[in-house]
Structures are given as C-alpha cells and as structure tokens.
Amino acid sequence: MSTGPCFYCPDLPAEGETQRLAEEEARHAGASRRIRVGDAIGLIDGRGTRASGKVESVARGSLVFIVQERRPLPPPSPSVVVASAVPKGERFRTLIDMLSQIGVAAIVPLHCERSTVKPRRASLERWRRIAIEACKQSRNPFLPEIGEPATVRESLAQVAET
C-alpha cells in the first residue's frame, strides 16, 4: 500500500479505474500537501477499504487519481461504541480524534442532566469532519459513526437492543 499522504474517498473505484477526489479533499491535496502529478497517495473509504493510487492530474480544486491497489479489511473485533458527555472546550474534539484513530465503531454524544455543554445536532457534521481527519492521519479505513445526541437511558436502550 502507498506510503504517500492519505485521503478520504467514500466511493473508491476498482483497481485500474480513475476517480476524482471531492473538491475539499482536492484543495487540501494541492494547496496544503502540495501533491503533484505522478505522486503516490493512500486512500480510505471509511467502510473498511484501503487503496493506493497514483495522481494523474492536479488543478485548483481538482485531483484525479488511478487506483493501483485496493484492499478491503475486516472490521475490528470487538466492535466498540463509546457514549460520552460532551466536555467543555476542545476536549470533545480531542476525544473524537483519539477514538477515531484507535478504531471505535461509534461515538454517541450524551445529554447528561448536570452537563454544562449540551450536544446539538448542528455539531454532528463538524464532529464527522474531525473523525475523517483522524482516520486519514492514522490510515484507519473505518470511519466511526457519530450518533445523534442521546440521553443515558436512550443510549443504554440501544445497547440492550444490539
């Protein structure tokens, strides 16, 4: 597999096929990572597949690559779900980052009676972006599900069902 920088591509094609990175990923690749034509890159789809690719073209906000190798991996066992109250400041961001890097299956933000921070649905997309970045950094091909904010009772009921 590639030793180059890793990017998130939820729709990885088959080996030998080309694909365009999403605009945000492509901008990051070109501007921040300074990726050029011919560079080797790593790719993850968030559902357990790692791939290596070779960059075919780079333009502002656009990067096209060809998949050279693609490997589906088995999910981690046991599957771990972490439910946590949302701490103040950037601590929840750090928690999501670390949990995503070690491969938890899901993270559930809890509504707790005495918490000073109340999780909001509006934060879900931000938390998901943090998880994607952490998975890219650690090359973890399994993106954790960021659950809807739930009470402790609701969270325990979900665990009992599964």
Short mmCIF file of N, CA, C and O in Angstrom, two decimals, residues 17-137:
data_model
loop_
_atom_site.label_atom_id
_atom_site.label_comp_id
_atom_site.label_asym_id
_atom_site.label_seq_id
_atom_site.Cartn_x
_atom_site.Cartn_y
_atom_site.Cartn_z
N GLU A 17 -9.07 1.79 -12.27
CA GLU A 17 -10.02 2.84 -12.63
C GLU A 17 -9.59 4.18 -12.05
O GLU A 17 -8.86 4.23 -11.07
N THR A 18 -10.07 5.25 -12.67
CA THR A 18 -9.75 6.59 -12.18
C THR A 18 -10.93 7.16 -11.42
O THR A 18 -12.07 6.75 -11.61
N GLN A 19 -10.61 8.12 -10.57
CA GLN A 19 -11.63 8.78 -9.74
C GLN A 19 -11.15 10.19 -9.44
O GLN A 19 -9.95 10.46 -9.37
N ARG A 20 -12.09 11.08 -9.20
CA ARG A 20 -11.79 12.46 -8.82
C ARG A 20 -12.08 12.59 -7.33
O ARG A 20 -13.12 12.16 -6.86
N LEU A 21 -11.14 13.19 -6.59
CA LEU A 21 -11.38 13.47 -5.17
C LEU A 21 -12.43 14.55 -5.04
O LEU A 21 -12.57 15.41 -5.91
N ALA A 22 -13.15 14.54 -3.94
CA ALA A 22 -14.10 15.62 -3.64
C ALA A 22 -13.32 16.93 -3.61
O ALA A 22 -12.13 16.97 -3.30
N GLU A 23 -14.01 18.02 -3.93
CA GLU A 23 -13.34 19.31 -4.07
C GLU A 23 -12.56 19.72 -2.82
O GLU A 23 -11.42 20.19 -2.92
N GLU A 24 -13.14 19.54 -1.64
CA GLU A 24 -12.44 19.92 -0.40
C GLU A 24 -11.16 19.10 -0.20
O GLU A 24 -10.12 19.65 0.15
N GLU A 25 -11.24 17.80 -0.46
CA GLU A 25 -10.05 16.94 -0.35
C GLU A 25 -9.01 17.34 -1.39
O GLU A 25 -7.82 17.39 -1.11
N ALA A 26 -9.46 17.64 -2.61
CA ALA A 26 -8.55 18.02 -3.69
C ALA A 26 -7.84 19.34 -3.37
O ALA A 26 -6.64 19.48 -3.62
N ARG A 27 -8.58 20.29 -2.82
CA ARG A 27 -7.96 21.57 -2.43
C ARG A 27 -6.88 21.34 -1.39
O ARG A 27 -5.79 21.90 -1.46
N HIS A 28 -7.19 20.50 -0.41
CA HIS A 28 -6.22 20.19 0.65
C HIS A 28 -4.98 19.51 0.04
O HIS A 28 -3.85 19.83 0.40
N ALA A 29 -5.22 18.57 -0.88
CA ALA A 29 -4.11 17.85 -1.50
C ALA A 29 -3.19 18.79 -2.27
O ALA A 29 -1.96 18.70 -2.16
N GLY A 30 -3.77 19.68 -3.04
CA GLY A 30 -2.97 20.57 -3.87
C GLY A 30 -2.30 21.69 -3.10
O GLY A 30 -1.12 21.97 -3.28
N ALA A 31 -3.06 22.35 -2.24
CA ALA A 31 -2.54 23.53 -1.54
C ALA A 31 -1.71 23.17 -0.31
O ALA A 31 -0.57 23.63 -0.17
N SER A 32 -2.24 22.34 0.57
CA SER A 32 -1.54 22.03 1.82
C SER A 32 -0.49 20.94 1.67
O SER A 32 0.61 21.05 2.19
N ARG A 33 -0.86 19.88 0.96
CA ARG A 33 0.06 18.74 0.84
C ARG A 33 0.98 18.84 -0.37
O ARG A 33 1.91 18.05 -0.53
N ARG A 34 0.70 19.79 -1.26
CA ARG A 34 1.50 20.03 -2.47
C ARG A 34 1.67 18.76 -3.32
O ARG A 34 2.77 18.43 -3.77
N ILE A 35 0.59 18.05 -3.50
CA ILE A 35 0.58 16.83 -4.30
C ILE A 35 0.73 17.21 -5.78
O ILE A 35 0.13 18.18 -6.25
N ARG A 36 1.52 16.45 -6.49
CA ARG A 36 1.79 16.70 -7.91
C ARG A 36 1.46 15.45 -8.73
O ARG A 36 1.37 14.35 -8.21
N VAL A 37 1.37 15.63 -10.04
CA VAL A 37 1.14 14.51 -10.96
C VAL A 37 2.24 13.48 -10.76
O VAL A 37 3.42 13.82 -10.67
N GLY A 38 1.84 12.21 -10.68
CA GLY A 38 2.79 11.12 -10.51
C GLY A 38 3.01 10.72 -9.06
O GLY A 38 3.58 9.66 -8.81
N ASP A 39 2.57 11.54 -8.10
CA ASP A 39 2.75 11.21 -6.68
C ASP A 39 1.89 10.02 -6.28
O ASP A 39 0.79 9.82 -6.80
N ALA A 40 2.41 9.24 -5.35
CA ALA A 40 1.65 8.12 -4.77
C ALA A 40 0.82 8.66 -3.60
O ALA A 40 1.30 9.49 -2.82
N ILE A 41 -0.42 8.20 -3.51
CA ILE A 41 -1.29 8.59 -2.40
C ILE A 41 -1.96 7.37 -1.82
O ILE A 41 -2.14 6.35 -2.48
N GLY A 42 -2.33 7.48 -0.55
CA GLY A 42 -3.13 6.47 0.11
C GLY A 42 -4.57 6.94 0.14
O GLY A 42 -4.85 8.14 0.12
N LEU A 43 -5.50 6.00 0.18
CA LEU A 43 -6.92 6.34 0.16
C LEU A 43 -7.67 5.42 1.12
O LEU A 43 -7.33 4.25 1.26
N ILE A 44 -8.68 5.98 1.78
CA ILE A 44 -9.59 5.18 2.60
C ILE A 44 -11.02 5.57 2.22
O ILE A 44 -11.27 6.69 1.80
N ASP A 45 -11.94 4.61 2.38
CA ASP A 45 -13.34 4.92 2.04
C ASP A 45 -14.23 5.04 3.28
O ASP A 45 -15.41 5.35 3.16
N GLY A 46 -13.70 4.79 4.48
CA GLY A 46 -14.49 4.90 5.69
C GLY A 46 -15.32 3.67 6.00
O GLY A 46 -15.93 3.57 7.05
N ARG A 47 -15.34 2.71 5.08
CA ARG A 47 -16.11 1.48 5.27
C ARG A 47 -15.22 0.24 5.29
O ARG A 47 -15.69 -0.87 5.11
N GLY A 48 -13.91 0.45 5.44
CA GLY A 48 -13.00 -0.67 5.59
C GLY A 48 -12.10 -0.97 4.41
O GLY A 48 -11.41 -1.99 4.41
N THR A 49 -12.05 -0.10 3.43
CA THR A 49 -11.18 -0.35 2.28
C THR A 49 -10.05 0.66 2.27
O THR A 49 -10.26 1.85 2.43
N ARG A 50 -8.84 0.13 2.09
CA ARG A 50 -7.64 0.95 1.88
C ARG A 50 -7.21 0.76 0.44
O ARG A 50 -7.31 -0.34 -0.10
N ALA A 51 -6.68 1.80 -0.14
CA ALA A 51 -6.19 1.71 -1.51
C ALA A 51 -4.96 2.58 -1.68
O ALA A 51 -4.71 3.48 -0.88
N SER A 52 -4.21 2.27 -2.71
CA SER A 52 -3.11 3.15 -3.09
C SER A 52 -3.42 3.64 -4.49
O SER A 52 -4.05 2.95 -5.29
N GLY A 53 -3.00 4.85 -4.75
CA GLY A 53 -3.27 5.44 -6.05
C GLY A 53 -2.10 6.26 -6.54
O GLY A 53 -1.16 6.55 -5.80
N LYS A 54 -2.19 6.61 -7.80
CA LYS A 54 -1.18 7.47 -8.42
C LYS A 54 -1.93 8.66 -9.01
O LYS A 54 -2.94 8.49 -9.70
N VAL A 55 -1.43 9.86 -8.74
CA VAL A 55 -2.09 11.08 -9.19
C VAL A 55 -1.90 11.24 -10.69
O VAL A 55 -0.77 11.20 -11.20
N GLU A 56 -3.02 11.43 -11.39
CA GLU A 56 -2.99 11.60 -12.84
C GLU A 56 -3.07 13.07 -13.25
O GLU A 56 -2.47 13.45 -14.25
N SER A 57 -3.83 13.86 -12.50
CA SER A 57 -3.90 15.29 -12.81
C SER A 57 -4.26 16.08 -11.55
O SER A 57 -4.96 15.58 -10.68
N VAL A 58 -3.73 17.29 -11.48
CA VAL A 58 -4.00 18.18 -10.37
C VAL A 58 -4.28 19.56 -10.94
O VAL A 58 -3.55 20.06 -11.78
N ALA A 59 -5.39 20.15 -10.49
CA ALA A 59 -5.73 21.53 -10.85
C ALA A 59 -6.36 22.15 -9.61
O ALA A 59 -6.60 21.46 -8.62
N ARG A 60 -6.62 23.41 -9.65
CA ARG A 60 -7.19 24.09 -8.50
C ARG A 60 -8.54 23.44 -8.14
O ARG A 60 -9.48 23.46 -8.93
N GLY A 61 -8.61 22.83 -6.96
CA GLY A 61 -9.85 22.19 -6.51
C GLY A 61 -10.17 20.89 -7.21
O GLY A 61 -11.29 20.39 -7.11
N SER A 62 -9.21 20.29 -7.90
CA SER A 62 -9.46 19.04 -8.61
C SER A 62 -8.22 18.15 -8.56
O SER A 62 -7.10 18.63 -8.76
N LEU A 63 -8.43 16.88 -8.29
CA LEU A 63 -7.34 15.90 -8.30
C LEU A 63 -7.93 14.59 -8.82
O LEU A 63 -8.93 14.10 -8.29
N VAL A 64 -7.33 14.06 -9.87
CA VAL A 64 -7.75 12.78 -10.44
C VAL A 64 -6.64 11.77 -10.19
O VAL A 64 -5.46 12.07 -10.39
N PHE A 65 -7.03 10.59 -9.72
CA PHE A 65 -6.05 9.53 -9.44
C PHE A 65 -6.53 8.23 -10.05
O PHE A 65 -7.71 8.06 -10.38
N ILE A 66 -5.57 7.30 -10.22
CA ILE A 66 -5.90 5.95 -10.66
C ILE A 66 -5.60 5.01 -9.49
O ILE A 66 -4.58 5.15 -8.82
N VAL A 67 -6.51 4.09 -9.25
CA VAL A 67 -6.33 3.13 -8.16
C VAL A 67 -5.38 2.04 -8.63
O VAL A 67 -5.61 1.39 -9.64
N GLN A 68 -4.29 1.87 -7.89
CA GLN A 68 -3.30 0.86 -8.24
C GLN A 68 -3.50 -0.43 -7.46
O GLN A 68 -3.25 -1.51 -7.97
N GLU A 69 -3.90 -0.30 -6.22
CA GLU A 69 -4.15 -1.47 -5.38
C GLU A 69 -5.30 -1.13 -4.44
O GLU A 69 -5.40 0.00 -3.96
N ARG A 70 -6.15 -2.10 -4.19
CA ARG A 70 -7.32 -1.89 -3.34
C ARG A 70 -7.47 -3.12 -2.45
O ARG A 70 -7.42 -4.24 -2.93
N ARG A 71 -7.63 -2.86 -1.14
CA ARG A 71 -7.71 -3.98 -0.20
C ARG A 71 -8.79 -3.74 0.85
O ARG A 71 -8.67 -2.83 1.67
N PRO A 72 -9.86 -4.56 0.84
CA PRO A 72 -10.86 -4.48 1.91
C PRO A 72 -10.31 -5.16 3.16
O PRO A 72 -9.64 -6.19 3.07
N LEU A 73 -10.57 -4.58 4.31
CA LEU A 73 -10.09 -5.13 5.57
C LEU A 73 -11.26 -5.55 6.45
O LEU A 73 -12.33 -4.94 6.39
N PRO A 74 -11.08 -6.58 7.29
CA PRO A 74 -12.16 -6.98 8.19
C PRO A 74 -12.36 -5.94 9.29
O PRO A 74 -11.39 -5.30 9.71
N PRO A 75 -13.59 -5.75 9.74
CA PRO A 75 -13.83 -4.76 10.80
C PRO A 75 -13.16 -5.19 12.11
O PRO A 75 -12.98 -6.39 12.36
N PRO A 76 -12.78 -4.21 12.93
CA PRO A 76 -12.16 -4.55 14.21
C PRO A 76 -13.12 -5.38 15.07
O PRO A 76 -14.33 -5.18 15.03
N SER A 77 -12.56 -6.28 15.81
CA SER A 77 -13.36 -7.11 16.71
C SER A 77 -12.70 -7.10 18.08
O SER A 77 -11.50 -7.34 18.16
N PRO A 78 -13.40 -6.77 19.13
CA PRO A 78 -14.83 -6.49 19.17
C PRO A 78 -15.13 -5.09 18.68
O PRO A 78 -14.26 -4.22 18.62
N SER A 79 -16.39 -4.88 18.32
CA SER A 79 -16.86 -3.56 17.90
C SER A 79 -17.13 -2.73 19.16
O SER A 79 -17.86 -3.16 20.03
N VAL A 80 -16.51 -1.55 19.24
CA VAL A 80 -16.61 -0.73 20.45
C VAL A 80 -17.40 0.54 20.15
O VAL A 80 -17.13 1.23 19.17
N VAL A 81 -18.39 0.81 21.01
CA VAL A 81 -19.17 2.04 20.94
C VAL A 81 -18.89 2.82 22.22
O VAL A 81 -18.96 2.27 23.32
N VAL A 82 -18.56 4.10 22.07
CA VAL A 82 -18.28 4.95 23.23
C VAL A 82 -19.35 6.03 23.32
O VAL A 82 -19.57 6.77 22.37
N ALA A 83 -20.03 6.07 24.47
CA ALA A 83 -21.00 7.13 24.75
C ALA A 83 -20.37 8.02 25.81
O ALA A 83 -19.87 7.54 26.82
N SER A 84 -20.40 9.34 25.57
CA SER A 84 -19.74 10.26 26.48
C SER A 84 -20.48 11.59 26.54
O SER A 84 -20.99 12.07 25.52
N ALA A 85 -20.49 12.17 27.74
CA ALA A 85 -20.96 13.54 27.86
C ALA A 85 -20.00 14.42 27.07
O ALA A 85 -18.85 14.06 26.85
N VAL A 86 -20.49 15.55 26.61
CA VAL A 86 -19.65 16.46 25.82
C VAL A 86 -18.96 17.42 26.78
O VAL A 86 -19.61 18.26 27.40
N PRO A 87 -17.63 17.30 26.91
CA PRO A 87 -16.90 18.20 27.82
C PRO A 87 -16.75 19.60 27.23
O PRO A 87 -16.97 19.82 26.04
N LYS A 88 -16.37 20.53 28.08
CA LYS A 88 -16.17 21.92 27.66
C LYS A 88 -14.96 22.06 26.74
O LYS A 88 -14.04 21.25 26.77
N GLY A 89 -14.97 23.14 25.98
CA GLY A 89 -13.82 23.48 25.14
C GLY A 89 -13.60 22.48 24.02
O GLY A 89 -14.53 21.94 23.46
N GLU A 90 -12.33 22.26 23.73
CA GLU A 90 -11.95 21.39 22.62
C GLU A 90 -11.75 19.93 23.03
O GLU A 90 -11.27 19.13 22.25
N ARG A 91 -12.13 19.59 24.24
CA ARG A 91 -11.88 18.22 24.72
C ARG A 91 -12.67 17.16 23.94
O ARG A 91 -12.19 16.06 23.74
N PHE A 92 -13.89 17.50 23.52
CA PHE A 92 -14.67 16.51 22.76
C PHE A 92 -14.04 16.31 21.38
O PHE A 92 -14.03 15.19 20.87
N ARG A 93 -13.50 17.37 20.81
CA ARG A 93 -12.79 17.25 19.54
C ARG A 93 -11.61 16.29 19.70
O ARG A 93 -11.40 15.42 18.86
N THR A 94 -10.86 16.45 20.78
CA THR A 94 -9.73 15.57 21.05
C THR A 94 -10.19 14.14 21.27
O THR A 94 -9.57 13.19 20.78
N LEU A 95 -11.31 13.97 21.99
CA LEU A 95 -11.85 12.63 22.23
C LEU A 95 -12.24 11.96 20.91
O LEU A 95 -11.88 10.80 20.68
N ILE A 96 -12.94 12.68 20.05
CA ILE A 96 -13.32 12.12 18.74
C ILE A 96 -12.08 11.75 17.94
O ILE A 96 -12.01 10.68 17.34
N ASP A 97 -11.09 12.62 17.94
CA ASP A 97 -9.84 12.38 17.22
C ASP A 97 -9.19 11.08 17.69
O ASP A 97 -8.89 10.20 16.89
N MET A 98 -9.00 10.95 18.98
CA MET A 98 -8.31 9.77 19.52
C MET A 98 -9.12 8.49 19.33
O MET A 98 -8.57 7.44 18.95
N LEU A 99 -10.43 8.55 19.56
CA LEU A 99 -11.28 7.37 19.39
C LEU A 99 -11.32 6.93 17.93
O LEU A 99 -11.32 5.74 17.63
N SER A 100 -11.31 7.88 17.01
CA SER A 100 -11.31 7.55 15.58
C SER A 100 -10.00 6.90 15.18
O SER A 100 -9.99 5.95 14.38
N GLN A 101 -8.90 7.37 15.73
CA GLN A 101 -7.60 6.80 15.39
C GLN A 101 -7.44 5.37 15.89
O GLN A 101 -6.81 4.55 15.23
N ILE A 102 -8.05 5.05 17.05
CA ILE A 102 -7.89 3.68 17.57
C ILE A 102 -8.95 2.73 17.02
O ILE A 102 -8.88 1.53 17.27
N GLY A 103 -9.94 3.25 16.28
CA GLY A 103 -10.85 2.36 15.58
C GLY A 103 -12.16 2.02 16.26
O GLY A 103 -12.69 0.92 16.03
N VAL A 104 -12.72 2.90 17.08
CA VAL A 104 -14.04 2.61 17.64
C VAL A 104 -15.07 2.62 16.53
O VAL A 104 -14.92 3.30 15.51
N ALA A 105 -16.15 1.86 16.72
CA ALA A 105 -17.20 1.75 15.70
C ALA A 105 -18.14 2.94 15.71
O ALA A 105 -18.64 3.35 14.66
N ALA A 106 -18.41 3.49 16.91
CA ALA A 106 -19.37 4.59 17.01
C ALA A 106 -19.07 5.43 18.24
O ALA A 106 -18.53 4.94 19.24
N ILE A 107 -19.46 6.70 18.13
CA ILE A 107 -19.33 7.65 19.24
C ILE A 107 -20.70 8.29 19.43
O ILE A 107 -21.28 8.81 18.47
N VAL A 108 -21.21 8.22 20.66
CA VAL A 108 -22.52 8.78 20.96
C VAL A 108 -22.36 9.93 21.94
O VAL A 108 -21.95 9.71 23.09
N PRO A 109 -22.68 11.17 21.52
CA PRO A 109 -22.64 12.29 22.46
C PRO A 109 -23.87 12.21 23.38
O PRO A 109 -24.99 12.02 22.91
N LEU A 110 -23.64 12.31 24.68
CA LEU A 110 -24.72 12.15 25.65
C LEU A 110 -25.25 13.49 26.16
O LEU A 110 -24.48 14.41 26.44
N HIS A 111 -26.59 13.53 26.30
CA HIS A 111 -27.25 14.62 27.04
C HIS A 111 -27.25 14.16 28.49
O HIS A 111 -27.89 13.17 28.82
N CYS A 112 -26.52 14.84 29.33
CA CYS A 112 -26.49 14.48 30.75
C CYS A 112 -27.11 15.62 31.57
O CYS A 112 -26.91 16.80 31.25
N GLU A 113 -27.83 15.25 32.60
CA GLU A 113 -28.57 16.22 33.42
C GLU A 113 -27.69 17.34 33.95
O GLU A 113 -28.06 18.49 33.95
N ARG A 114 -26.51 17.02 34.40
CA ARG A 114 -25.65 18.03 35.04
C ARG A 114 -24.53 18.56 34.14
O ARG A 114 -23.65 19.26 34.60
N SER A 115 -24.57 18.21 32.88
CA SER A 115 -23.54 18.70 31.96
C SER A 115 -23.72 20.18 31.70
O SER A 115 -24.84 20.67 31.58
N THR A 116 -22.60 20.87 31.56
CA THR A 116 -22.67 22.29 31.21
C THR A 116 -22.79 22.47 29.71
O THR A 116 -23.33 23.47 29.25
N VAL A 117 -22.30 21.51 28.93
CA VAL A 117 -22.38 21.57 27.47
C VAL A 117 -23.46 20.60 27.01
O VAL A 117 -23.44 19.42 27.36
N LYS A 118 -24.40 21.10 26.24
CA LYS A 118 -25.47 20.27 25.70
C LYS A 118 -25.17 20.00 24.23
O LYS A 118 -25.05 20.93 23.43
N PRO A 119 -25.01 18.72 23.85
CA PRO A 119 -24.71 18.41 22.45
C PRO A 119 -25.88 18.82 21.55
O PRO A 119 -27.04 18.69 21.92
N ARG A 120 -25.53 19.34 20.36
CA ARG A 120 -26.55 19.76 19.40
C ARG A 120 -26.36 19.01 18.10
O ARG A 120 -25.24 18.69 17.72
N ARG A 121 -27.46 18.79 17.41
CA ARG A 121 -27.40 18.12 16.11
C ARG A 121 -26.56 18.94 15.12
O ARG A 121 -25.93 18.38 14.23
N ALA A 122 -26.54 20.25 15.31
CA ALA A 122 -25.78 21.12 14.40
C ALA A 122 -24.28 20.81 14.43
O ALA A 122 -23.57 21.10 13.48
N SER A 123 -23.81 20.22 15.51
CA SER A 123 -22.38 19.91 15.64
C SER A 123 -21.99 18.60 14.97
O SER A 123 -20.80 18.32 14.81
N LEU A 124 -22.97 17.79 14.57
CA LEU A 124 -22.67 16.46 14.02
C LEU A 124 -21.75 16.50 12.81
O LEU A 124 -20.81 15.71 12.71
N GLU A 125 -21.97 17.42 11.88
CA GLU A 125 -21.14 17.50 10.68
C GLU A 125 -19.70 17.88 11.03
O GLU A 125 -18.75 17.34 10.48
N ARG A 126 -19.54 18.81 11.95
CA ARG A 126 -18.19 19.20 12.40
C ARG A 126 -17.48 18.01 13.03
O ARG A 126 -16.31 17.74 12.76
N TRP A 127 -18.19 17.29 13.89
CA TRP A 127 -17.61 16.11 14.55
C TRP A 127 -17.25 15.04 13.53
O TRP A 127 -16.22 14.37 13.65
N ARG A 128 -18.06 14.89 12.49
CA ARG A 128 -17.77 13.90 11.45
C ARG A 128 -16.50 14.29 10.70
O ARG A 128 -15.68 13.44 10.38
N ARG A 129 -16.32 15.58 10.40
CA ARG A 129 -15.09 16.03 9.71
C ARG A 129 -13.86 15.75 10.57
O ARG A 129 -12.80 15.37 10.06
N ILE A 130 -14.00 15.94 11.89
CA ILE A 130 -12.88 15.64 12.80
C ILE A 130 -12.54 14.16 12.73
O ILE A 130 -11.36 13.79 12.66
N ALA A 131 -13.55 13.30 12.72
CA ALA A 131 -13.33 11.85 12.63
C ALA A 131 -12.66 11.47 11.31
O ALA A 131 -11.74 10.63 11.29
N ILE A 132 -13.07 12.09 10.22
CA ILE A 132 -12.46 11.81 8.91
C ILE A 132 -10.98 12.18 8.93
O ILE A 132 -10.12 11.41 8.49
N GLU A 133 -10.67 13.36 9.45
CA GLU A 133 -9.27 13.80 9.52
C GLU A 133 -8.43 12.84 10.36
O GLU A 133 -7.30 12.51 10.01
N ALA A 134 -8.99 12.38 11.47
CA ALA A 134 -8.26 11.45 12.34
C ALA A 134 -8.04 10.10 11.66
O ALA A 134 -6.96 9.51 11.77
N CYS A 135 -9.04 9.64 10.93
CA CYS A 135 -8.89 8.37 10.20
C CYS A 135 -7.84 8.48 9.11
O CYS A 135 -7.06 7.56 8.89
N LYS A 136 -7.81 9.62 8.42
CA LYS A 136 -6.78 9.83 7.40
C LYS A 136 -5.39 9.83 8.03
O LYS A 136 -4.47 9.22 7.49
N GLN A 137 -5.26 10.51 9.15
CA GLN A 137 -3.96 10.60 9.82
C GLN A 137 -3.45 9.23 10.24
O GLN A 137 -2.28 8.90 10.08
#
